[in-house]
Coordinates of N, CA and C in Angstrom, one line a residue:
S1 N -25.7 -9.4 -7.7 CA -24.5 -10.3 -7.5 C -24.8 -11.4 -6.6
N2 N -23.9 -12.4 -6.6 CA -24.1 -13.6 -5.8 C -23.8 -13.3 -4.4
P3 N -24.7 -13.5 -3.4 CA -24.5 -13.2 -2.0 C -23.4 -14.0 -1.4
I4 N -23.3 -15.3 -1.9 CA -22.3 -16.2 -1.4 C -20.9 -15.6 -1.8
H5 N -20.7 -15.2 -3.0 CA -19.5 -14.6 -3.4 C -19.1 -13.4 -2.6
Y6 N -20.2 -12.5 -2.3 CA -20.0 -11.3 -1.6 C -19.5 -11.7 -0.2
T7 N -20.2 -12.6 0.5 CA -19.8 -13.1 1.8 C -18.4 -13.6 1.9
F8 N -18.0 -14.4 0.9 CA -16.7 -15.0 0.8 C -15.7 -13.9 0.6
Y9 N -15.9 -12.9 -0.3 CA -15.0 -11.8 -0.5 C -14.9 -11.0 0.8
Y10 N -16.0 -10.8 1.5 CA -15.9 -10.0 2.8 C -15.0 -10.7 3.8
L11 N -15.2 -12.1 4.0 CA -14.5 -12.8 4.9 C -13.0 -12.8 4.6
I12 N -12.7 -13.0 3.3 CA -11.3 -13.0 2.9 C -10.6 -11.6 3.1
S13 N -11.3 -10.5 2.7 CA -10.7 -9.2 2.8 C -10.6 -8.8 4.3
S14 N -11.6 -9.1 5.1 CA -11.5 -8.8 6.5 C -10.4 -9.5 7.2
T15 N -10.3 -10.8 6.9 CA -9.2 -11.6 7.5 C -7.8 -11.1 7.1
F16 N -7.7 -10.7 5.8 CA -6.5 -10.2 5.2 C -6.2 -8.8 6.0
Y17 N -7.2 -8.0 6.2 CA -7.0 -6.8 6.9 C -6.5 -7.0 8.3
Q18 N -7.1 -8.0 9.0 CA -6.6 -8.3 10.4 C -5.2 -8.7 10.4
L19 N -4.8 -9.6 9.4 CA -3.4 -10.0 9.3 C -2.5 -8.9 9.1
Q20 N -2.9 -7.9 8.2 CA -2.1 -6.8 7.9 C -1.9 -5.9 9.2
D21 N -3.0 -5.8 9.9 CA -3.0 -5.0 11.2 C -2.0 -5.6 12.2
L22 N -2.1 -6.9 12.3 CA -1.1 -7.6 13.2 C 0.3 -7.4 12.7
T23 N 0.5 -7.5 11.4 CA 1.8 -7.2 10.8 C 2.3 -5.8 11.1
N24 N 1.4 -4.9 10.9 CA 1.7 -3.5 11.2 C 2.2 -3.3 12.7
K25 N 1.4 -3.9 13.6 CA 1.8 -3.7 15.0 C 3.1 -4.4 15.3
F26 N 3.3 -5.6 14.7 CA 4.6 -6.3 15.0 C 5.8 -5.4 14.4
T27 N 5.5 -4.9 13.2 CA 6.6 -4.1 12.5 C 6.9 -2.8 13.4
V28 N 5.9 -2.2 13.9 CA 6.0 -1.0 14.7 C 6.8 -1.3 15.9
Q29 N 6.5 -2.4 16.6 CA 7.1 -2.8 17.8 C 8.6 -3.2 17.5
T30 N 8.8 -3.8 16.4 CA 10.2 -4.4 16.1 C 11.1 -3.3 15.6
L31 N 10.6 -2.5 14.6 CA 11.5 -1.6 13.9 C 11.2 -0.1 14.3
G32 N 10.0 0.1 15.0 CA 9.7 1.4 15.4 C 9.3 2.3 14.2
V33 N 8.8 1.7 13.1 CA 8.4 2.5 12.0 C 7.0 2.0 11.6
Q34 N 6.2 2.9 10.9 CA 4.9 2.5 10.4 C 5.0 2.1 9.0
S35 N 4.4 0.9 8.7 CA 4.5 0.3 7.4 C 3.1 0.4 6.6
A36 N 2.3 1.5 7.0 CA 1.0 1.6 6.3 C 1.1 1.8 4.8
P37 N 2.0 2.7 4.3 CA 2.0 2.9 2.8 C 2.2 1.6 2.1
A38 N 3.1 0.8 2.5 CA 3.4 -0.5 1.8 C 2.1 -1.4 1.8
N39 N 1.5 -1.4 3.0 CA 0.3 -2.3 3.1 C -0.9 -1.8 2.2
E40 N -1.0 -0.4 2.1 CA -2.0 0.1 1.2 C -1.8 -0.3 -0.2
V41 N -0.5 -0.3 -0.6 CA -0.2 -0.7 -2.0 C -0.5 -2.2 -2.2
I42 N -0.2 -3.0 -1.2 CA -0.5 -4.4 -1.2 C -2.1 -4.6 -1.3
L43 N -2.8 -3.9 -0.5 CA -4.3 -4.0 -0.6 C -4.8 -3.6 -2.0
E44 N -4.3 -2.5 -2.5 CA -4.8 -2.1 -3.8 C -4.4 -3.1 -4.9
G45 N -3.2 -3.7 -4.8 CA -2.8 -4.7 -5.8 C -3.6 -6.0 -5.7
T46 N -4.0 -6.3 -4.5 CA -4.7 -7.6 -4.2 C -6.1 -7.5 -4.7
F47 N -6.8 -6.4 -4.3 CA -8.2 -6.3 -4.6 C -8.4 -5.2 -5.6

């Protein structure tokens, strides 16, 4: 496979994961609930 494509995919997915992690923490602090199941569905649907 193309290493450039792999690196690009890794950067995108890791950045997306970090954004989801921040969203989780914000949601937990705001609503007091864990939103992990919804995020897992989003991750599976995106990649």
